[in-house]
Amino acid sequence: EMQSNLVNVYVTNFSLSVSGDHHDRAWDMYSRETGRGTVLAPATHLAMFDSCIHNARLIKILEVGRHMENANLELRAKRLEYMKRARHQQQTTFLGQQSKNT
C-alpha cells in the first residue's frame, strides 16, 4: 500500500509537468505499475490521461483510457471526445498502412 501511495504521488505530480521528460518518467512508472496490477487512485489515471493529451501521445491515451474503463472510472465528455479522436486516428492510421501494403 505504501508503494502504491508513492506511485500515485510520483505519477500524478510528474504527469502534471509540461516537460516531455517528466511525462516519459511518469509514463514508465504508470505502465510498469498497471502491468503489475497495482491499483492506482482515480486522480492518478486522470492526471496521466491529461498528460498524454497534452503531450499528444495517441496510443497512450487509448491505453490509459482502457485502464480507466477497467477501473470503472467515468470519462466525462471532454475525455470521451479525446478517446473518440484517438480511436479514429488509430483506425485511420491503420487503414492507411494497410492500403500501402496492398
Tab-separated table of C-alpha atoms in Angstrom:
chain	number	residue	atom	x	y	z
A	1	GLU	CA	0.000	0.000	0.000
A	2	MET	CA	2.841	2.396	0.787
A	3	GLN	CA	4.402	1.718	-2.616
A	4	SER	CA	1.032	2.332	-4.273
A	5	ASN	CA	0.768	5.687	-2.488
A	6	LEU	CA	4.261	6.651	-3.650
A	7	VAL	CA	3.419	5.661	-7.208
A	8	ASN	CA	0.239	7.752	-7.086
A	9	VAL	CA	2.130	10.819	-5.840
A	10	TYR	CA	5.019	10.387	-8.258
A	11	VAL	CA	2.915	9.746	-11.359
A	12	THR	CA	0.382	12.468	-10.569
A	13	ASN	CA	2.996	15.143	-9.924
A	14	PHE	CA	5.310	14.288	-12.810
A	15	SER	CA	2.460	13.911	-15.287
A	16	LEU	CA	1.270	17.445	-14.468
A	17	SER	CA	4.600	18.887	-15.614
A	18	VAL	CA	4.836	20.401	-19.088
A	19	SER	CA	8.208	18.729	-19.583
A	20	GLY	CA	8.128	15.831	-22.015
A	21	ASP	CA	10.875	14.176	-19.977
A	22	HIS	CA	8.681	14.273	-16.862
A	23	HIS	CA	5.804	12.804	-18.853
A	24	ASP	CA	8.057	9.963	-20.027
A	25	ARG	CA	9.186	9.221	-16.469
A	26	ALA	CA	5.610	9.256	-15.192
A	27	TRP	CA	4.555	7.025	-18.105
A	28	ASP	CA	7.285	4.488	-17.368
A	29	MET	CA	6.156	4.142	-13.769
A	30	TYR	CA	2.457	4.188	-14.669
A	31	SER	CA	2.789	1.472	-17.307
A	32	ARG	CA	5.041	-0.662	-15.096
A	33	GLU	CA	2.649	-0.493	-12.154
A	34	THR	CA	-0.537	-1.063	-14.162
A	35	GLY	CA	1.242	-4.002	-15.801
A	36	ARG	CA	1.886	-5.423	-12.341
A	37	GLY	CA	-1.781	-4.982	-11.446
A	38	THR	CA	-1.191	-2.193	-8.925
A	39	VAL	CA	-4.449	-0.417	-8.106
A	40	LEU	CA	-3.906	3.282	-8.701
A	41	ALA	CA	-6.004	6.181	-7.457
A	42	PRO	CA	-8.551	7.693	-9.853
A	43	ALA	CA	-6.639	11.005	-9.748
A	44	THR	CA	-3.527	9.201	-10.983
A	45	HIS	CA	-5.341	7.826	-14.034
A	46	LEU	CA	-6.863	11.239	-14.763
A	47	ALA	CA	-3.526	13.037	-14.458
A	48	MET	CA	-1.829	10.505	-16.736
A	49	PHE	CA	-4.652	10.716	-19.280
A	50	ASP	CA	-4.420	14.517	-19.360
A	51	SER	CA	-0.641	14.344	-19.676
A	52	CYS	CA	-0.994	12.027	-22.670
A	53	ILE	CA	-3.372	14.537	-24.268
A	54	HIS	CA	-1.016	17.418	-23.558
A	55	ASN	CA	1.971	15.512	-24.941
A	56	ALA	CA	-0.011	14.165	-27.928
A	57	ARG	CA	0.555	10.501	-27.169
A	58	LEU	CA	-2.186	8.780	-29.181
A	59	ILE	CA	-1.519	5.167	-28.207
A	60	LYS	CA	-1.010	6.134	-24.571
A	61	ILE	CA	-4.356	7.986	-24.484
A	62	LEU	CA	-6.033	4.759	-25.553
A	63	GLU	CA	-4.125	2.650	-23.042
A	64	VAL	CA	-4.855	4.941	-20.092
A	65	GLY	CA	-8.482	5.165	-21.225
A	66	ARG	CA	-8.732	1.365	-21.171
A	67	HIS	CA	-7.297	1.267	-17.637
A	68	MET	CA	-9.836	3.892	-16.594
A	69	GLU	CA	-12.695	1.933	-18.145
A	70	ASN	CA	-11.488	-1.267	-16.443
A	71	ALA	CA	-11.410	0.579	-13.114
A	72	ASN	CA	-14.976	1.780	-13.805
A	73	LEU	CA	-13.887	5.420	-13.761
A	74	GLU	CA	-16.215	7.790	-15.515
A	75	LEU	CA	-14.825	9.504	-18.571
A	76	ARG	CA	-16.519	12.870	-18.818
A	77	ALA	CA	-17.448	14.495	-22.121
A	78	LYS	CA	-14.088	16.143	-22.846
A	79	ARG	CA	-12.075	12.997	-22.168
A	80	LEU	CA	-14.570	10.859	-24.059
A	81	GLU	CA	-14.098	13.156	-27.041
A	82	TYR	CA	-10.314	12.677	-26.855
A	83	MET	CA	-10.817	8.902	-26.703
A	84	LYS	CA	-13.047	9.024	-29.788
A	85	ARG	CA	-10.488	11.133	-31.653
A	86	ALA	CA	-7.643	8.831	-30.649
A	87	ARG	CA	-9.574	5.734	-31.730
A	88	HIS	CA	-10.498	7.366	-35.028
A	89	GLN	CA	-6.903	8.464	-35.651
A	90	GLN	CA	-5.593	4.998	-34.807
A	91	GLN	CA	-8.103	3.399	-37.167
A	92	THR	CA	-7.302	5.889	-39.943
A	93	THR	CA	-3.570	5.288	-39.499
A	94	PHE	CA	-4.073	1.510	-39.539
A	95	LEU	CA	-6.208	1.630	-42.686
A	96	GLY	CA	-3.666	3.918	-44.378
A	97	GLN	CA	-0.881	1.469	-43.611
A	98	GLN	CA	-2.944	-1.438	-44.914
A	99	SER	CA	-3.616	0.302	-48.223
A	100	LYS	CA	0.132	0.961	-48.656
A	101	ASN	CA	0.847	-2.720	-48.118
A	102	THR	CA	-1.578	-3.917	-50.801
